Short mmCIF file of C-alpha atoms and ligand atoms in Angstrom, two decimals:
data_model
loop_
_atom_site.label_atom_id
_atom_site.label_comp_id
_atom_site.label_asym_id
_atom_site.label_seq_id
_atom_site.Cartn_x
_atom_site.Cartn_y
_atom_site.Cartn_z
CA MET E 1222 130.80 103.11 108.18
CA GLU E 1223 131.06 101.34 104.85
CA LYS E 1224 127.72 101.03 103.04
CA ILE E 1225 126.57 97.61 101.86
CA LYS E 1226 127.15 97.17 98.13
CA MET E 1227 124.63 95.67 95.74
CA THR E 1228 125.33 94.02 92.40
CA THR E 1229 121.90 93.75 90.76
CA PRO E 1230 119.31 96.52 90.99
CA LEU E 1231 115.95 96.08 92.67
CA VAL E 1232 112.97 97.16 90.62
CA GLU E 1233 111.49 100.01 92.65
CA MET E 1234 107.82 100.80 92.00
CA ASP E 1235 106.85 104.05 93.69
CA GLY E 1236 103.18 104.67 94.46
CA ASP E 1237 100.57 107.05 95.80
CA GLU E 1238 99.33 109.19 98.67
CA MET E 1239 100.46 108.49 102.26
CA THR E 1240 102.43 105.39 101.34
CA ARG E 1241 104.40 107.46 98.81
CA ILE E 1242 105.33 109.84 101.65
CA LEU E 1243 106.36 106.89 103.85
CA TRP E 1244 108.32 105.40 100.94
CA GLN E 1245 110.67 108.38 100.80
CA MET E 1246 111.03 108.51 104.60
CA ILE E 1247 111.94 104.81 104.70
CA LYS E 1248 114.55 105.27 101.99
CA ASP E 1249 116.05 108.38 103.61
CA GLU E 1250 116.10 107.12 107.18
CA LEU E 1251 116.44 103.36 107.01
CA LEU E 1252 118.00 102.35 103.69
CA LEU E 1253 120.21 105.00 102.09
CA PRO E 1254 122.39 105.54 105.21
CA TYR E 1255 123.28 101.83 105.24
CA ILE E 1256 123.08 100.50 101.69
CA ASP E 1257 124.56 101.71 98.46
CA LEU E 1258 121.04 101.23 97.13
CA LYS E 1259 120.80 100.19 93.50
CA THR E 1260 117.31 100.41 92.09
CA GLU E 1261 115.71 100.78 88.71
CA TYR E 1262 113.02 103.33 89.50
CA TYR E 1263 109.47 103.27 88.08
CA ASP E 1264 107.02 105.92 89.17
CA LEU E 1265 103.65 104.16 89.44
CA GLY E 1266 102.06 107.22 91.06
CA LEU E 1267 98.71 107.84 89.38
CA GLU E 1268 99.81 111.12 87.73
CA HIS E 1269 102.72 109.44 86.00
CA ARG E 1270 100.64 106.41 85.03
CA ASN E 1271 98.21 108.84 83.41
CA GLU E 1272 101.00 110.73 81.61
CA THR E 1273 102.44 107.49 80.21
CA ASN E 1274 99.04 105.95 79.37
CA ASP E 1275 99.89 103.32 82.00
CA GLN E 1276 102.91 102.16 79.99
CA VAL E 1277 105.07 102.65 83.10
CA THR E 1278 103.20 99.83 84.88
CA VAL E 1279 103.82 97.44 82.00
CA ASP E 1280 107.48 98.50 81.82
CA SER E 1281 107.94 97.93 85.56
CA ALA E 1282 106.55 94.40 85.25
CA HIS E 1283 108.91 93.64 82.37
CA ALA E 1284 111.83 95.00 84.39
CA THR E 1285 110.78 92.65 87.21
CA GLN E 1286 110.97 89.73 84.80
CA LYS E 1287 114.45 90.89 83.80
CA TYR E 1288 115.93 91.43 87.27
CA GLY E 1289 113.86 88.96 89.30
CA VAL E 1290 112.97 91.08 92.36
CA ALA E 1291 110.73 94.13 92.77
CA VAL E 1292 109.44 96.20 95.68
CA LYS E 1293 106.16 98.05 95.23
CA CYS E 1294 104.51 100.92 97.07
CA ALA E 1295 100.71 100.92 97.37
CA THR E 1296 98.97 102.55 94.41
CA ILE E 1297 95.55 104.00 93.71
CA THR E 1298 93.19 101.88 91.64
CA PRO E 1299 91.16 104.57 89.89
CA ASN E 1300 87.40 104.82 90.32
CA ALA E 1301 84.93 107.52 89.28
CA ALA E 1302 86.01 109.88 92.07
CA ARG E 1303 89.70 109.53 91.12
CA MET E 1304 88.87 110.32 87.46
CA THR E 1305 87.92 113.86 88.55
CA GLU E 1306 90.48 114.19 91.34
CA TYR E 1307 93.41 113.42 89.00
CA ASP E 1308 91.80 114.53 85.72
CA LEU E 1309 92.51 111.12 84.21
CA LYS E 1310 92.45 110.33 80.49
CA GLU E 1311 91.06 106.87 81.23
CA MET E 1312 90.05 104.77 84.23
CA TRP E 1313 93.39 102.93 84.27
CA LYS E 1314 93.32 99.33 85.49
CA SER E 1315 94.61 98.24 88.88
CA PRO E 1316 98.45 98.21 88.64
CA ASN E 1317 98.51 95.04 90.73
CA GLY E 1318 96.18 93.38 88.23
CA THR E 1319 98.34 94.47 85.28
CA ILE E 1320 101.56 93.30 86.94
CA ARG E 1321 100.02 90.00 88.01
CA ALA E 1322 98.74 89.35 84.49
CA ILE E 1323 102.27 89.84 83.08
CA LEU E 1324 104.11 87.86 85.77
CA ASP E 1325 101.35 85.20 86.05
CA GLY E 1326 101.92 84.98 89.75
CA THR E 1327 100.39 83.83 93.00
CA VAL E 1328 100.04 86.23 95.93
CA PHE E 1329 101.21 85.09 99.37
CA ARG E 1330 100.07 87.18 102.34
CA ALA E 1331 101.46 86.75 105.84
CA PRO E 1332 100.98 88.69 109.07
CA ILE E 1333 103.87 90.23 111.03
CA LEU E 1334 103.60 88.97 114.61
CA ILE E 1335 104.55 91.21 117.51
CA LYS E 1336 104.30 90.58 121.27
CA GLY E 1337 101.57 92.78 122.71
CA ILE E 1338 99.36 92.43 119.67
CA VAL E 1339 97.47 89.28 120.48
CA PRO E 1340 95.61 87.52 117.67
CA TYR E 1341 91.88 87.01 118.24
CA VAL E 1342 92.59 83.30 117.89
CA LYS E 1343 94.83 82.85 120.94
CA ASN E 1344 96.58 79.68 119.75
CA TRP E 1345 97.85 81.33 116.51
CA THR E 1346 101.39 81.86 117.72
CA LYS E 1347 102.96 81.59 114.27
CA PRO E 1348 101.94 83.35 111.04
CA ILE E 1349 99.48 81.74 108.63
CA THR E 1350 100.36 82.57 105.04
CA ILE E 1351 97.44 82.64 102.63
CA ALA E 1352 98.10 81.81 98.98
CA ARG E 1353 95.21 82.83 96.78
CA HIS E 1354 94.71 81.46 93.28
CA ALA E 1355 94.14 84.64 91.36
CA TYR E 1356 92.50 83.34 88.18
CA GLY E 1357 89.01 82.28 87.13
CA ASP E 1358 86.09 80.76 89.04
CA VAL E 1359 83.44 83.27 90.08
CA TYR E 1360 85.77 86.20 89.16
CA LYS E 1361 85.51 85.39 85.45
CA ASN E 1362 81.96 84.12 85.31
CA ALA E 1363 79.02 84.35 82.94
CA GLU E 1364 75.64 84.86 84.56
CA ILE E 1365 72.03 84.79 83.45
CA LYS E 1366 68.99 85.98 85.34
CA VAL E 1367 66.45 83.35 84.34
CA PRO E 1368 63.12 85.06 83.62
CA GLY E 1369 60.85 82.03 83.96
CA LYS E 1370 60.18 78.39 83.04
CA GLY E 1371 62.77 76.67 80.86
CA LYS E 1372 65.72 74.29 80.57
CA ALA E 1373 69.29 75.25 81.43
CA GLU E 1374 72.18 73.28 79.95
CA LEU E 1375 75.96 73.38 80.05
CA VAL E 1376 77.25 73.11 76.46
CA PHE E 1377 80.86 72.69 75.32
CA THR E 1378 81.70 72.73 71.62
CA ALA E 1379 85.15 71.36 70.88
CA GLU E 1380 87.24 72.74 68.00
CA ASP E 1381 86.39 69.67 65.92
CA GLY E 1382 82.69 70.31 66.47
CA THR E 1383 82.06 67.62 69.08
CA VAL E 1384 79.40 68.81 71.51
CA THR E 1385 79.17 67.86 75.19
CA ARG E 1386 75.95 68.67 77.03
CA GLU E 1387 74.97 68.51 80.67
CA LEU E 1388 71.58 69.38 82.08
CA ILE E 1389 71.84 71.98 84.81
CA HIS E 1390 68.22 72.45 85.79
CA HIS E 1391 64.62 72.43 84.58
CA PHE E 1392 63.30 75.77 85.81
CA ASP E 1393 59.66 75.90 86.93
CA GLY E 1394 59.92 79.63 87.39
CA ALA E 1395 62.37 82.50 87.57
CA GLY E 1396 65.88 81.91 88.91
CA ILE E 1397 69.57 82.48 88.35
CA LEU E 1398 72.42 80.77 86.49
CA GLN E 1399 76.20 81.02 86.58
CA GLY E 1400 78.95 79.54 84.41
CA ILE E 1401 82.50 79.45 85.74
CA HIS E 1402 85.75 78.00 84.45
CA ASN E 1403 89.39 77.43 85.16
CA THR E 1404 92.31 76.07 83.13
CA GLU E 1405 94.79 73.27 83.79
CA LYS E 1406 97.58 75.69 82.92
CA SER E 1407 96.55 78.21 85.56
CA ILE E 1408 95.91 75.60 88.26
CA SER E 1409 99.28 73.94 87.59
CA SER E 1410 101.13 77.22 87.76
CA PHE E 1411 99.32 78.07 91.03
CA ALA E 1412 100.28 74.66 92.44
CA ARG E 1413 103.96 75.08 91.47
CA ALA E 1414 104.09 78.58 92.95
CA CYS E 1415 102.73 77.17 96.24
CA PHE E 1416 105.13 74.20 96.34
CA ASN E 1417 108.09 76.48 95.51
CA TYR E 1418 107.13 79.01 98.17
CA ALA E 1419 106.72 76.25 100.76
CA ILE E 1420 110.28 75.10 99.96
CA ASP E 1421 111.54 78.69 99.96
CA THR E 1422 110.10 79.44 103.39
CA LYS E 1423 110.39 75.87 104.77
CA GLN E 1424 106.74 75.67 105.79
CA ASP E 1425 104.07 72.99 105.36
CA LEU E 1426 101.56 73.53 102.57
CA TRP E 1427 97.84 72.94 103.08
CA PHE E 1428 95.31 72.88 100.26
CA ALA E 1429 91.58 72.32 100.40
CA THR E 1430 88.60 72.25 98.04
CA LYS E 1431 85.07 70.83 98.09
CA ASP E 1432 85.94 67.81 95.94
CA THR E 1433 83.31 65.54 97.53
CA ILE E 1434 80.54 67.74 96.13
CA SER E 1435 82.27 69.07 93.01
CA LYS E 1436 83.50 65.79 91.58
CA LYS E 1437 84.93 67.22 88.37
CA TYR E 1438 85.66 70.91 88.99
CA ASP E 1439 87.15 70.90 92.48
CA HIS E 1440 88.41 67.34 92.07
CA THR E 1441 90.59 68.51 89.17
CA PHE E 1442 92.25 71.06 91.46
CA LYS E 1443 92.95 68.27 93.97
CA ASP E 1444 94.30 65.91 91.29
CA ILE E 1445 96.58 68.51 89.68
CA PHE E 1446 98.10 69.44 93.04
CA GLN E 1447 98.62 65.77 93.92
CA GLU E 1448 100.21 64.86 90.56
CA ILE E 1449 102.60 67.81 90.63
CA TYR E 1450 103.49 67.08 94.24
CA GLU E 1451 104.24 63.40 93.58
CA GLY E 1452 106.11 64.09 90.35
CA GLU E 1453 108.18 67.14 91.21
CA TYR E 1454 108.22 68.01 94.90
CA LYS E 1455 107.75 64.99 97.16
CA ASP E 1456 111.47 64.30 97.56
CA LYS E 1457 112.36 67.93 98.15
CA PHE E 1458 109.63 68.21 100.81
CA LYS E 1459 110.88 65.03 102.52
CA LYS E 1460 114.44 66.35 102.59
CA LEU E 1461 113.30 69.58 104.26
CA GLY E 1462 110.98 67.77 106.67
CA ILE E 1463 107.93 69.67 105.45
CA GLU E 1464 104.55 68.28 104.47
CA TYR E 1465 101.92 68.71 101.75
CA PHE E 1466 98.51 68.19 103.27
CA TYR E 1467 95.18 68.01 101.40
CA THR E 1468 91.79 68.04 103.08
CA LEU E 1469 88.19 69.18 102.51
CA ILE E 1470 87.67 72.93 102.84
CA ASP E 1471 85.29 72.59 105.83
CA ASP E 1472 87.78 70.33 107.62
CA ALA E 1473 90.58 72.77 106.75
CA VAL E 1474 88.73 75.69 108.34
CA ALA E 1475 88.24 73.73 111.57
CA ARG E 1476 91.90 72.67 111.64
CA VAL E 1477 93.16 76.18 110.86
CA ILE E 1478 91.27 77.61 113.83
CA ARG E 1479 92.68 74.94 116.16
CA SER E 1480 96.24 75.20 114.77
CA GLU E 1481 99.18 77.20 116.07
CA GLY E 1482 99.88 78.59 112.57
CA GLY E 1483 103.22 78.36 110.82
CA PHE E 1484 102.04 77.01 107.44
CA ILE E 1485 100.91 78.13 104.00
CA TRP E 1486 97.23 77.73 103.24
CA ALA E 1487 96.62 77.53 99.49
CA CYS E 1488 93.10 78.64 98.62
CA LYS E 1489 90.97 78.65 95.51
CA ASN E 1490 90.18 82.16 94.29
CA TYR E 1491 87.00 82.82 96.30
CA ASP E 1492 88.18 81.00 99.43
CA GLY E 1493 91.37 83.06 99.34
CA ASP E 1494 89.46 86.31 98.94
CA VAL E 1495 87.36 85.62 102.03
CA MET E 1496 89.94 83.82 104.16
CA SER E 1497 92.72 86.36 103.66
CA ASP E 1498 90.55 89.11 105.15
CA MET E 1499 89.48 86.86 107.99
CA VAL E 1500 93.06 85.86 108.77
CA ALA E 1501 94.32 89.48 108.53
CA THR E 1502 91.66 90.72 110.93
CA ALA E 1503 92.22 87.88 113.35
CA TYR E 1504 95.96 88.62 113.54
CA GLY E 1505 95.51 92.33 114.25
CA ASP E 1506 95.00 94.51 111.23
CA LEU E 1507 95.78 95.06 107.59
CA SER E 1508 98.68 97.39 108.33
CA MET E 1509 100.63 94.40 109.67
CA MET E 1510 100.23 92.18 106.58
CA THR E 1511 102.96 91.59 104.05
CA SER E 1512 102.31 90.44 100.54
CA VAL E 1513 104.52 88.88 97.89
CA LEU E 1514 103.71 87.93 94.33
CA VAL E 1515 105.67 84.87 93.20
CA SER E 1516 105.67 83.88 89.54
CA PRO E 1517 106.02 80.26 88.42
CA ASP E 1518 109.47 81.03 87.04
CA GLY E 1519 110.70 82.43 90.34
CA VAL E 1520 110.21 86.20 90.04
CA TYR E 1521 109.30 88.04 93.26
CA GLU E 1522 107.42 91.28 93.85
CA TYR E 1523 107.08 92.45 97.47
CA GLU E 1524 104.55 94.93 98.86
CA ALA E 1525 102.43 95.81 101.86
CA ALA E 1526 98.93 94.32 101.78
CA HIS E 1527 97.26 97.63 102.66
CA GLY E 1528 96.36 100.54 100.39
CA THR E 1529 97.55 104.13 100.13
CA VAL E 1530 95.96 105.23 103.46
CA GLN E 1531 94.08 108.04 101.74
CA ARG E 1532 92.58 109.62 104.87
CA HIS E 1533 96.01 110.16 106.42
CA TYR E 1534 97.27 111.68 103.17
CA TYR E 1535 94.56 114.32 103.15
CA LYS E 1536 95.52 115.19 106.73
CA HIS E 1537 99.17 115.38 105.65
CA LEU E 1538 98.23 117.72 102.78
CA LYS E 1539 96.45 120.00 105.25
CA GLY E 1540 99.68 120.17 107.26
CA GLU E 1541 98.24 118.07 110.08
CA GLU E 1542 100.30 115.41 111.86
CA THR E 1543 99.87 111.79 110.77
CA SER E 1544 100.67 108.58 112.61
CA THR E 1545 100.74 106.03 109.81
CA ASN E 1546 102.16 102.56 110.36
CA SER E 1547 105.07 101.99 107.97
CA ILE E 1548 105.95 98.46 109.14
CA ALA E 1549 104.38 96.51 106.26
CA THR E 1550 106.04 98.84 103.74
CA ILE E 1551 109.40 98.43 105.50
CA PHE E 1552 108.89 94.65 105.38
CA ALA E 1553 108.23 94.91 101.64
CA TRP E 1554 111.70 96.47 101.32
CA THR E 1555 113.35 93.95 103.64
CA GLY E 1556 111.68 91.06 101.79
CA ALA E 1557 113.05 92.33 98.49
CA ILE E 1558 116.50 93.16 99.91
CA ARG E 1559 116.77 89.71 101.53
CA LYS E 1560 115.81 87.99 98.28
CA ARG E 1561 118.37 90.08 96.36
CA GLY E 1562 120.96 89.09 98.96
CA GLU E 1563 120.09 85.40 98.54
CA LEU E 1564 120.10 85.51 94.75
CA ASP E 1565 123.32 87.53 94.45
CA ASN E 1566 125.00 85.79 97.36
CA ILE E 1567 125.52 88.95 99.42
CA PRO E 1568 125.09 87.83 103.06
CA GLU E 1569 125.40 91.45 104.30
CA LEU E 1570 122.15 92.31 102.51
CA THR E 1571 120.33 89.34 104.02
CA ALA E 1572 121.65 90.20 107.48
CA PHE E 1573 120.62 93.84 107.02
CA ALA E 1574 117.05 92.77 106.16
CA ASP E 1575 116.87 90.49 109.23
CA LYS E 1576 118.19 93.23 111.50
CA LEU E 1577 115.83 95.90 110.19
CA GLU E 1578 112.83 93.60 110.69
CA LYS E 1579 114.04 92.87 114.21
CA ALA E 1580 114.34 96.62 114.86
CA CYS E 1581 110.73 97.22 113.71
CA ILE E 1582 109.42 94.50 116.01
CA LYS E 1583 111.57 95.58 118.98
CA THR E 1584 110.51 99.23 118.64
CA VAL E 1585 106.83 98.28 118.97
CA GLU E 1586 107.55 95.73 121.72
CA ASP E 1587 109.39 98.48 123.60
CA GLY E 1588 106.14 100.48 123.56
CA LYS E 1589 106.85 102.94 120.73
CA MET E 1590 104.19 102.74 118.04
CA THR E 1591 101.76 104.48 115.71
CA LYS E 1592 98.21 105.31 116.70
CA SER E 1593 96.45 102.40 114.94
CA LEU E 1594 98.85 99.93 116.58
CA SER E 1595 98.26 101.43 120.03
CA LEU E 1596 94.55 100.68 119.61
CA ILE E 1597 95.16 96.94 119.27
CA SER E 1598 98.21 96.60 121.52
CA THR E 1599 98.08 95.31 125.09
CA CYS E 1600 100.93 97.72 125.99
CA GLU E 1601 99.66 99.75 128.97
CA SER E 1602 101.30 103.07 128.30
CA PRO E 1603 102.35 103.17 124.65
CA VAL E 1604 104.30 106.13 123.31
CA ILE E 1605 102.37 107.20 120.21
CA LEU E 1606 104.64 108.62 117.54
CA ASN E 1607 103.96 110.46 114.30
CA SER E 1608 104.85 108.85 110.96
CA LEU E 1609 108.40 110.24 110.75
CA ASP E 1610 109.26 109.87 114.44
CA PHE E 1611 108.17 106.23 114.35
CA ILE E 1612 110.58 105.56 111.47
CA ARG E 1613 113.31 107.46 113.37
CA ALA E 1614 112.60 105.37 116.48
CA ILE E 1615 113.11 102.23 114.37
CA ARG E 1616 116.42 103.68 113.18
CA GLU E 1617 117.52 104.26 116.77
CA THR E 1618 116.62 100.68 117.69
CA PHE E 1619 118.44 99.45 114.59
CA ASP E 1620 121.60 101.37 115.47
CA ALA E 1621 121.50 100.03 119.02
CA LEU E 1622 121.19 96.39 117.89
CA THR E 1623 124.48 94.56 117.64
P1 LIG T 1220 93.70 101.30 102.92
O1 LIG T 1220 94.40 100.02 103.17
O2 LIG T 1220 94.54 102.42 102.43
O3 LIG T 1220 92.94 101.74 104.25
C1 LIG T 1220 91.95 100.93 104.87
C2 LIG T 1220 91.82 101.30 106.35
O4 LIG T 1220 92.95 100.82 107.07
C3 LIG T 1220 91.78 102.80 106.59
O5 LIG T 1220 90.95 103.06 107.68
C4 LIG T 1220 93.22 103.15 106.94
O6 LIG T 1220 93.31 104.29 107.74
C5 LIG T 1220 93.69 101.87 107.65
N1 LIG T 1220 95.11 101.61 107.34
C6 LIG T 1220 95.60 100.90 106.31
N2 LIG T 1220 96.93 100.87 106.33
C7 LIG T 1220 97.30 101.59 107.40
C8 LIG T 1220 98.56 101.95 107.94
N3 LIG T 1220 99.70 101.55 107.35
N4 LIG T 1220 98.60 102.70 109.06
C9 LIG T 1220 97.47 103.11 109.64
N5 LIG T 1220 96.23 102.81 109.18
C10 LIG T 1220 96.15 102.07 108.06
O7 LIG T 1220 92.55 100.98 101.88
P2 LIG T 1220 91.41 101.92 101.21
O8 LIG T 1220 91.16 103.10 102.08
O9 LIG T 1220 90.32 100.99 100.88
O10 LIG T 1220 92.05 102.40 99.85
C11 LIG T 1220 92.82 103.59 99.67
C12 LIG T 1220 93.47 103.52 98.30
O11 LIG T 1220 94.41 102.45 98.28
C13 LIG T 1220 92.49 103.27 97.16
O12 LIG T 1220 92.72 104.20 96.12
C14 LIG T 1220 92.80 101.85 96.70
O13 LIG T 1220 92.65 101.71 95.31
C15 LIG T 1220 94.24 101.69 97.10
N6 LIG T 1220 94.65 100.29 97.43
C16 LIG T 1220 95.85 99.87 96.93
C17 LIG T 1220 96.33 98.62 97.24
C18 LIG T 1220 97.66 98.20 96.67
O14 LIG T 1220 98.30 98.96 95.96
N7 LIG T 1220 98.13 97.02 96.96
C19 LIG T 1220 95.61 97.78 98.08
C20 LIG T 1220 94.39 98.24 98.60
C21 LIG T 1220 93.92 99.50 98.28
#
């Protein structure tokens, strides 16, 4: 059989622990036999990040800007325990944070739906994609613990010296204070990423804030979205028959619960943090969530939403059998391969991605799955496979699909 040819390389970001083991299995069993795989390889495993003083992460992000599409394996974000475990020179930053800062992107997370894994919210028959604004608000705040009586003010000094003041509160006793900010640049780029992704995936876009209470802060988010929509996207949305819908965050939550899914829900930073975990849990579990970072200038980086599955890795190191779910990591590859196919106009690549995703879903629907999936599946007598056998079962399904 002739292997599918590629013209532009994918940026391949290898990672850590159990997902690094799965990464190689996926390549060996599901990709290399079918595709003449062209990648530019970056080893983001913690040891190599440490050896290169984390330069490899920066280089991989720049390569992504150059080629347009990357696929990333889960990576360790070092903490105190990892400093000793890997004898690190420094507590290197989260690779995802570094890459996001360079690409200036928005993260879209969507669940993979499979028959037999029923969402807690029964009417969610289609995926809900959460888009989280990943800049500012409470994540870049300034806080004061107020010791006692006094006056708190918000003060802005412009470059020309003009001062704007707003009373926050007259404290009668001890309390707390918080200053948060955002920028028009960041909000606009978030809005464009959301509108572009809605067009890309032909789904409605919902956005919500608390603009009735926060008449300047949240209202600015609402206004920026509306202006950009009217000025740049309204016609394109109309042509595709999709909708941009704004509502209050409390109304949005009620509507989301009653909906059947099938839309993108753009969230401010904190809302997105909370809602993405709620949505992931309600659909099944984290191992069935995909994640893609989309930059305002149309660069894509695909990954699984879960981490490196550390506990399974330690079992693997002890020579024990693991049953780790590789589906979200496979979908990271198929997402990237499909996008490469679209950009380079290679329909065989796009068709391959569709077929491999179908094979993953069919394998589980046929009752073959990993242990964590069997715990949430309604399948009465699931066949529980180890990590490698599950990937091989997907390959068998793939080969049998016409
Ligand atoms: P994790 O996602 O690896 O695991 C959380 C829980 O979910 C565990 O109980 C795990 O067994 C289970 N789980 C997750 N994915 C699974 C899968 N595919 N199959 C079966 N079970 C699965 O998160 P964690 O344990 O909090 O973190 C482990 C490491 O991963 C940390 O070093 C963290 O920094 C890193 N991490 C990386 C990313 C990323 O690169 N995007 C995201 C989150 C965590």
